[in-house]
Amino acid sequence: LKSNPSNNEEKEAQTQLTKSDELQRLHSQALSAYQQEDYEAAISLLDEILAVCVWDAELRELRAECYIKEGEPSKAISDLKAAAKLKNDNTEAFYKISRIYYQLGDHELSLSEVRECLKLDQDHKQCFSLYKQVKKLNKQIESAEELIREGRYEDAISKYDSVMKTEPEVTVYSTRAKERICHCLSKNQQATEAIKLCTEVLQLEPTNVNALKDRAEAYLLEDMYEE
């Protein structure tokens, strides 16, 4: 404006300045809402800002945190993936994406994302620790599935027992391990044990199709046709 004053440019500048002031006000409100743990309000305010400031990685990371708190992991992943592209060497974003996938039970995608973190910084303590855990779990699950394909059901059961020991905290892995052990027991003609374990899985996940099928097979072995 100072270098080339004209009515049109002054009008444009004032409009942009007003918009900038408004965005700063929304930003302050969003931070305040986040600190007060009103994540829904924070998301709403951040939506408005990001409609204009599309390339702001830090705002996307903040909205991702809100989505995590609100129990919307897929939306958090979307924002974190954008933040990983927008900011150079964003190891933190890759770490968070990997952790979310891990908590959701997607160990393969978790492993892929944590490797991206280590490509940027091989000495990243959190990423290296997570990498070791996910790699170990991933290897055990792959090994167990290979044993099932070979019909070595006793060995597969033992391997899935190891999976539950490797990750006792995240229930999705223990539930999946029990589901696969039930499958092995059913295939191995151990009907009573299969029925018991499949029932345990179905109490946690009533619509688990695999557990329903495997329990049905076990009931057939016991001549329990109604069941």
CSV table of N, CA, C and O in Angstrom, one decimal, residues 52-139:
chain,number,residue,atom,x,y,z
A,52,VAL,N,-9.3,-21.5,5.0
A,52,VAL,CA,-8.5,-20.4,4.4
A,52,VAL,C,-7.0,-20.8,4.4
A,52,VAL,O,-6.4,-20.7,3.4
A,53,CYS,N,-6.6,-21.2,5.6
A,53,CYS,CA,-5.1,-21.5,5.7
A,53,CYS,C,-4.9,-23.0,5.5
A,53,CYS,O,-4.6,-23.8,6.4
A,54,VAL,N,-5.1,-23.4,4.2
A,54,VAL,CA,-5.1,-24.9,3.9
A,54,VAL,C,-3.8,-25.5,4.1
A,54,VAL,O,-3.7,-26.7,4.5
A,55,TRP,N,-2.7,-24.8,4.0
A,55,TRP,CA,-1.3,-25.4,4.1
A,55,TRP,C,-0.7,-25.3,5.5
A,55,TRP,O,0.5,-25.4,5.6
A,56,ASP,N,-1.5,-25.0,6.5
A,56,ASP,CA,-0.9,-24.9,7.8
A,56,ASP,C,-0.8,-26.2,8.6
A,56,ASP,O,-1.8,-26.8,9.0
A,57,ALA,N,0.4,-26.7,8.6
A,57,ALA,CA,0.7,-28.1,9.2
A,57,ALA,C,0.3,-28.1,10.7
A,57,ALA,O,-0.3,-29.1,11.2
A,58,GLU,N,0.7,-27.1,11.4
A,58,GLU,CA,0.5,-27.1,12.9
A,58,GLU,C,-1.0,-27.1,13.2
A,58,GLU,O,-1.4,-27.7,14.2
A,59,LEU,N,-1.8,-26.3,12.4
A,59,LEU,CA,-3.2,-26.4,12.7
A,59,LEU,C,-3.8,-27.7,12.4
A,59,LEU,O,-4.7,-28.2,13.1
A,60,ARG,N,-3.3,-28.4,11.4
A,60,ARG,CA,-3.8,-29.8,11.1
A,60,ARG,C,-3.4,-30.7,12.2
A,60,ARG,O,-4.2,-31.6,12.6
A,61,GLU,N,-2.2,-30.5,12.7
A,61,GLU,CA,-1.8,-31.4,13.8
A,61,GLU,C,-2.7,-31.2,15.1
A,61,GLU,O,-3.0,-32.1,15.8
A,62,LEU,N,-3.0,-29.9,15.3
A,62,LEU,CA,-3.9,-29.6,16.4
A,62,LEU,C,-5.3,-30.2,16.3
A,62,LEU,O,-5.8,-30.8,17.2
A,63,ARG,N,-5.8,-30.1,15.0
A,63,ARG,CA,-7.1,-30.7,14.8
A,63,ARG,C,-7.1,-32.2,14.9
A,63,ARG,O,-8.0,-32.9,15.4
A,64,ALA,N,-5.9,-32.8,14.5
A,64,ALA,CA,-5.8,-34.3,14.6
A,64,ALA,C,-5.8,-34.7,16.1
A,64,ALA,O,-6.4,-35.7,16.4
A,65,GLU,N,-5.2,-33.9,16.9
A,65,GLU,CA,-5.2,-34.2,18.4
A,65,GLU,C,-6.7,-34.1,18.9
A,65,GLU,O,-7.1,-35.0,19.7
A,66,CYS,N,-7.4,-33.2,18.4
A,66,CYS,CA,-8.9,-33.1,18.8
A,66,CYS,C,-9.6,-34.3,18.3
A,66,CYS,O,-10.5,-34.8,19.0
A,67,TYR,N,-9.4,-34.7,17.1
A,67,TYR,CA,-10.1,-35.9,16.5
A,67,TYR,C,-9.7,-37.1,17.4
A,67,TYR,O,-10.6,-38.0,17.6
A,68,ILE,N,-8.5,-37.3,17.8
A,68,ILE,CA,-8.1,-38.4,18.6
A,68,ILE,C,-8.9,-38.4,19.9
A,68,ILE,O,-9.4,-39.4,20.3
A,69,LYS,N,-8.9,-37.2,20.5
A,69,LYS,CA,-9.7,-37.1,21.8
A,69,LYS,C,-11.2,-37.4,21.6
A,69,LYS,O,-11.8,-37.9,22.5
A,70,GLU,N,-11.7,-37.1,20.4
A,70,GLU,CA,-13.1,-37.3,20.1
A,70,GLU,C,-13.4,-38.7,19.6
A,70,GLU,O,-14.5,-39.0,19.3
A,71,GLY,N,-12.4,-39.5,19.5
A,71,GLY,CA,-12.5,-40.9,19.1
A,71,GLY,C,-12.8,-41.0,17.6
A,71,GLY,O,-13.6,-41.9,17.2
A,72,GLU,N,-12.2,-40.2,16.8
A,72,GLU,CA,-12.3,-40.2,15.3
A,72,GLU,C,-10.9,-40.4,14.7
A,72,GLU,O,-10.4,-39.5,14.1
A,73,PRO,N,-10.3,-41.6,14.9
A,73,PRO,CA,-9.0,-41.9,14.4
A,73,PRO,C,-8.7,-41.7,12.9
A,73,PRO,O,-7.7,-41.2,12.5
A,74,SER,N,-9.7,-42.1,12.1
A,74,SER,CA,-9.5,-42.0,10.7
A,74,SER,C,-9.4,-40.5,10.2
A,74,SER,O,-8.5,-40.2,9.3
A,75,LYS,N,-10.1,-39.6,10.8
A,75,LYS,CA,-10.0,-38.2,10.5
A,75,LYS,C,-8.7,-37.6,11.0
A,75,LYS,O,-8.0,-36.8,10.3
A,76,ALA,N,-8.2,-38.1,12.2
A,76,ALA,CA,-6.9,-37.7,12.7
A,76,ALA,C,-5.8,-38.1,11.7
A,76,ALA,O,-4.9,-37.4,11.5
A,77,ILE,N,-5.9,-39.4,11.2
A,77,ILE,CA,-4.9,-39.9,10.3
A,77,ILE,C,-4.8,-39.0,9.0
A,77,ILE,O,-3.7,-38.7,8.6
A,78,SER,N,-6.0,-38.6,8.5
A,78,SER,CA,-6.0,-37.8,7.3
A,78,SER,C,-5.3,-36.5,7.6
A,78,SER,O,-4.5,-36.0,6.7
A,79,ASP,N,-5.5,-35.8,8.7
A,79,ASP,CA,-4.8,-34.5,9.0
A,79,ASP,C,-3.4,-34.7,9.2
A,79,ASP,O,-2.5,-33.9,8.8
A,80,LEU,N,-3.0,-35.8,9.9
A,80,LEU,CA,-1.6,-36.1,10.2
A,80,LEU,C,-0.8,-36.4,8.9
A,80,LEU,O,0.4,-36.0,8.7
A,81,LYS,N,-1.5,-37.1,8.0
A,81,LYS,CA,-0.8,-37.4,6.7
A,81,LYS,C,-0.5,-36.1,5.9
A,81,LYS,O,0.5,-36.0,5.3
A,82,ALA,N,-1.5,-35.2,6.0
A,82,ALA,CA,-1.3,-33.9,5.3
A,82,ALA,C,-0.2,-33.1,6.0
A,82,ALA,O,0.7,-32.6,5.3
A,83,ALA,N,-0.1,-33.2,7.3
A,83,ALA,CA,0.9,-32.5,8.1
A,83,ALA,C,2.3,-33.0,7.8
A,83,ALA,O,3.3,-32.3,7.7
A,84,ALA,N,2.4,-34.4,7.6
A,84,ALA,CA,3.6,-35.0,7.3
A,84,ALA,C,4.2,-34.5,5.9
A,84,ALA,O,5.4,-34.4,5.7
A,85,LYS,N,3.3,-34.2,5.0
A,85,LYS,CA,3.7,-33.7,3.7
A,85,LYS,C,4.1,-32.2,3.7
A,85,LYS,O,4.9,-31.8,3.0
A,86,LEU,N,3.3,-31.5,4.5
A,86,LEU,CA,3.5,-30.0,4.6
A,86,LEU,C,4.7,-29.6,5.3
A,86,LEU,O,5.2,-28.5,5.0
A,87,LYS,N,5.2,-30.4,6.3
A,87,LYS,CA,6.3,-30.0,7.1
A,87,LYS,C,7.5,-30.9,6.9
A,87,LYS,O,7.3,-32.1,7.0
A,88,ASN,N,8.7,-30.4,6.6
A,88,ASN,CA,9.8,-31.3,6.3
A,88,ASN,C,10.2,-32.0,7.6
A,88,ASN,O,10.1,-31.5,8.7
A,89,ASP,N,10.7,-33.3,7.4
A,89,ASP,CA,11.2,-34.1,8.5
A,89,ASP,C,10.2,-34.2,9.7
A,89,ASP,O,10.6,-34.1,10.8
A,90,ASN,N,8.9,-34.4,9.3
A,90,ASN,CA,7.9,-34.4,10.4
A,90,ASN,C,7.8,-35.8,11.0
A,90,ASN,O,6.8,-36.5,10.8
A,91,THR,N,8.8,-36.1,11.8
A,91,THR,CA,8.8,-37.5,12.4
A,91,THR,C,7.6,-37.7,13.4
A,91,THR,O,7.1,-38.7,13.5
A,92,GLU,N,7.3,-36.6,14.0
A,92,GLU,CA,6.2,-36.7,15.0
A,92,GLU,C,4.9,-37.1,14.4
A,92,GLU,O,4.1,-37.9,14.9
A,93,ALA,N,4.6,-36.6,13.2
A,93,ALA,CA,3.3,-36.9,12.5
A,93,ALA,C,3.4,-38.4,12.1
A,93,ALA,O,2.4,-39.1,12.4
A,94,PHE,N,4.5,-38.9,11.6
A,94,PHE,CA,4.6,-40.3,11.2
A,94,PHE,C,4.5,-41.2,12.5
A,94,PHE,O,3.8,-42.3,12.4
A,95,TYR,N,5.0,-40.8,13.6
A,95,TYR,CA,5.0,-41.5,14.8
A,95,TYR,C,3.5,-41.7,15.3
A,95,TYR,O,3.0,-42.7,15.6
A,96,LYS,N,2.8,-40.5,15.2
A,96,LYS,CA,1.4,-40.5,15.7
A,96,LYS,C,0.5,-41.4,14.8
A,96,LYS,O,-0.4,-42.1,15.2
A,97,ILE,N,0.7,-41.3,13.4
A,97,ILE,CA,0.0,-42.1,12.5
A,97,ILE,C,0.2,-43.6,12.8
A,97,ILE,O,-0.8,-44.4,12.9
A,98,SER,N,1.5,-43.9,13.0
A,98,SER,CA,1.8,-45.3,13.3
A,98,SER,C,1.1,-45.8,14.6
A,98,SER,O,0.6,-46.9,14.6
A,99,ARG,N,1.1,-45.0,15.6
A,99,ARG,CA,0.5,-45.3,16.9
A,99,ARG,C,-1.0,-45.5,16.7
A,99,ARG,O,-1.6,-46.5,17.3
A,100,ILE,N,-1.7,-44.7,15.9
A,100,ILE,CA,-3.1,-44.8,15.7
A,100,ILE,C,-3.4,-46.1,15.0
A,100,ILE,O,-4.3,-46.9,15.4
A,101,TYR,N,-2.7,-46.4,13.9
A,101,TYR,CA,-2.9,-47.6,13.2
A,101,TYR,C,-2.7,-48.8,14.1
A,101,TYR,O,-3.4,-49.8,14.1
A,102,TYR,N,-1.7,-48.8,15.0
A,102,TYR,CA,-1.4,-49.8,15.9
A,102,TYR,C,-2.5,-50.1,16.9
A,102,TYR,O,-3.0,-51.2,17.1
A,103,GLN,N,-3.1,-49.0,17.4
A,103,GLN,CA,-4.2,-49.1,18.4
A,103,GLN,C,-5.4,-49.6,17.7
A,103,GLN,O,-6.3,-50.3,18.3
A,104,LEU,N,-5.6,-49.3,16.4
A,104,LEU,CA,-6.7,-49.8,15.6
A,104,LEU,C,-6.6,-51.3,15.2
A,104,LEU,O,-7.5,-51.9,14.7
A,105,GLY,N,-5.4,-51.8,15.4
A,105,GLY,CA,-5.1,-53.3,15.1
A,105,GLY,C,-4.6,-53.5,13.7
A,105,GLY,O,-4.4,-54.6,13.2
A,106,ASP,N,-4.2,-52.4,13.0
A,106,ASP,CA,-3.6,-52.5,11.7
A,106,ASP,C,-2.1,-52.5,11.8
A,106,ASP,O,-1.5,-51.4,11.5
A,107,HIS,N,-1.5,-53.6,12.2
A,107,HIS,CA,-0.1,-53.7,12.5
A,107,HIS,C,0.7,-53.5,11.2
A,107,HIS,O,1.9,-52.9,11.3
A,108,GLU,N,0.2,-53.9,10.0
A,108,GLU,CA,1.0,-53.7,8.8
A,108,GLU,C,1.2,-52.3,8.4
A,108,GLU,O,2.3,-51.8,8.1
A,109,LEU,N,0.1,-51.5,8.4
A,109,LEU,CA,0.2,-50.1,8.1
A,109,LEU,C,1.0,-49.3,9.2
A,109,LEU,O,1.7,-48.4,8.9
A,110,SER,N,0.8,-49.7,10.4
A,110,SER,CA,1.6,-49.2,11.5
A,110,SER,C,3.1,-49.3,11.3
A,110,SER,O,3.9,-48.4,11.4
A,111,LEU,N,3.5,-50.5,10.8
A,111,LEU,CA,4.9,-50.8,10.6
A,111,LEU,C,5.4,-49.9,9.4
A,111,LEU,O,6.5,-49.3,9.5
A,112,SER,N,4.6,-49.8,8.4
A,112,SER,CA,4.9,-49.0,7.2
A,112,SER,C,5.2,-47.5,7.6
A,112,SER,O,6.2,-46.9,7.2
A,113,GLU,N,4.3,-46.9,8.5
A,113,GLU,CA,4.4,-45.5,8.9
A,113,GLU,C,5.6,-45.3,9.8
A,113,GLU,O,6.3,-44.3,9.7
A,114,VAL,N,5.8,-46.2,10.7
A,114,VAL,CA,7.0,-46.0,11.7
A,114,VAL,C,8.3,-46.1,10.9
A,114,VAL,O,9.3,-45.5,11.3
A,115,ARG,N,8.3,-46.9,9.8
A,115,ARG,CA,9.5,-47.0,9.0
A,115,ARG,C,9.8,-45.6,8.3
A,115,ARG,O,11.0,-45.2,8.2
A,116,GLU,N,8.8,-44.9,7.9
A,116,GLU,CA,8.9,-43.6,7.4
A,116,GLU,C,9.6,-42.6,8.4
A,116,GLU,O,10.4,-41.8,8.0
A,117,CYS,N,9.2,-42.7,9.6
A,117,CYS,CA,9.7,-41.9,10.7
A,117,CYS,C,11.2,-42.2,10.8
A,117,CYS,O,12.0,-41.3,10.9
A,118,LEU,N,11.6,-43.5,10.8
A,118,LEU,CA,13.0,-43.9,11.0
A,118,LEU,C,13.9,-43.5,9.8
A,118,LEU,O,15.1,-43.4,9.9
A,119,LYS,N,13.2,-43.4,8.6
A,119,LYS,CA,14.0,-42.9,7.4
A,119,LYS,C,14.4,-41.5,7.6
A,119,LYS,O,15.5,-41.1,7.2
A,120,LEU,N,13.6,-40.7,8.3
A,120,LEU,CA,13.9,-39.3,8.6
A,120,LEU,C,14.9,-39.2,9.7
A,120,LEU,O,15.8,-38.3,9.7
A,121,ASP,N,14.8,-40.1,10.7
A,121,ASP,CA,15.7,-40.0,11.9
A,121,ASP,C,15.8,-41.4,12.5
A,121,ASP,O,14.9,-41.8,13.2
A,122,GLN,N,16.9,-42.0,12.2
A,122,GLN,CA,17.1,-43.4,12.6
A,122,GLN,C,17.3,-43.5,14.1
A,122,GLN,O,17.2,-44.6,14.7
A,123,ASP,N,17.6,-42.4,14.8
A,123,ASP,CA,17.8,-42.4,16.2
A,123,ASP,C,16.6,-41.9,17.0
A,123,ASP,O,16.7,-41.7,18.2
A,124,HIS,N,15.5,-41.8,16.3
A,124,HIS,CA,14.2,-41.3,17.0
A,124,HIS,C,13.8,-42.4,18.0
A,124,HIS,O,13.4,-43.5,17.7
A,125,LYS,N,13.9,-42.1,19.3
A,125,LYS,CA,13.7,-43.1,20.4
A,125,LYS,C,12.3,-43.6,20.3
A,125,LYS,O,12.1,-44.9,20.4
A,126,GLN,N,11.3,-42.8,20.3
A,126,GLN,CA,9.9,-43.3,20.3
A,126,GLN,C,9.6,-44.1,19.1
A,126,GLN,O,9.0,-45.2,19.2
A,127,CYS,N,10.0,-43.7,17.9
A,127,CYS,CA,9.8,-44.5,16.7
A,127,CYS,C,10.5,-45.8,16.7
A,127,CYS,O,9.9,-46.8,16.3
A,128,PHE,N,11.7,-45.8,17.2
A,128,PHE,CA,12.5,-47.0,17.3
A,128,PHE,C,11.9,-48.0,18.2
A,128,PHE,O,11.8,-49.2,17.9
A,129,SER,N,11.4,-47.5,19.4
A,129,SER,CA,10.8,-48.4,20.4
A,129,SER,C,9.5,-49.0,19.8
A,129,SER,O,9.2,-50.2,19.9
A,130,LEU,N,8.7,-48.2,19.1
A,130,LEU,CA,7.4,-48.6,18.5
A,130,LEU,C,7.7,-49.6,17.4
A,130,LEU,O,7.1,-50.6,17.2
A,131,TYR,N,8.8,-49.3,16.6
A,131,TYR,CA,9.2,-50.2,15.5
A,131,TYR,C,9.5,-51.6,15.9
A,131,TYR,O,9.0,-52.6,15.4
A,132,LYS,N,10.3,-51.7,17.0
A,132,LYS,CA,10.6,-53.0,17.5
A,132,LYS,C,9.4,-53.8,18.0
A,132,LYS,O,9.3,-55.0,17.7
A,133,GLN,N,8.5,-53.1,18.6
A,133,GLN,CA,7.2,-53.7,19.1
A,133,GLN,C,6.4,-54.2,17.9
A,133,GLN,O,5.9,-55.4,17.9
A,134,VAL,N,6.1,-53.3,17.0
A,134,VAL,CA,5.3,-53.7,15.8
A,134,VAL,C,5.9,-54.7,15.0
A,134,VAL,O,5.2,-55.7,14.5
A,135,LYS,N,7.2,-54.6,14.8
A,135,LYS,CA,7.9,-55.6,13.9
A,135,LYS,C,7.8,-57.0,14.5
A,135,LYS,O,7.5,-58.0,13.8
A,136,LYS,N,8.0,-57.1,15.8
A,136,LYS,CA,7.9,-58.4,16.5
A,136,LYS,C,6.5,-59.0,16.4
A,136,LYS,O,6.3,-60.2,16.1
A,137,LEU,N,5.5,-58.1,16.7
A,137,LEU,CA,4.1,-58.6,16.6
A,137,LEU,C,3.7,-59.0,15.2
A,137,LEU,O,3.1,-60.0,15.0
A,138,ASN,N,4.1,-58.2,14.2
A,138,ASN,CA,3.8,-58.5,12.8
A,138,ASN,C,4.4,-59.8,12.4
A,138,ASN,O,3.7,-60.6,11.7
A,139,LYS,N,5.6,-60.1,12.8
A,139,LYS,CA,6.3,-61.3,12.5
A,139,LYS,C,5.6,-62.5,13.1
A,139,LYS,O,5.4,-63.6,12.4
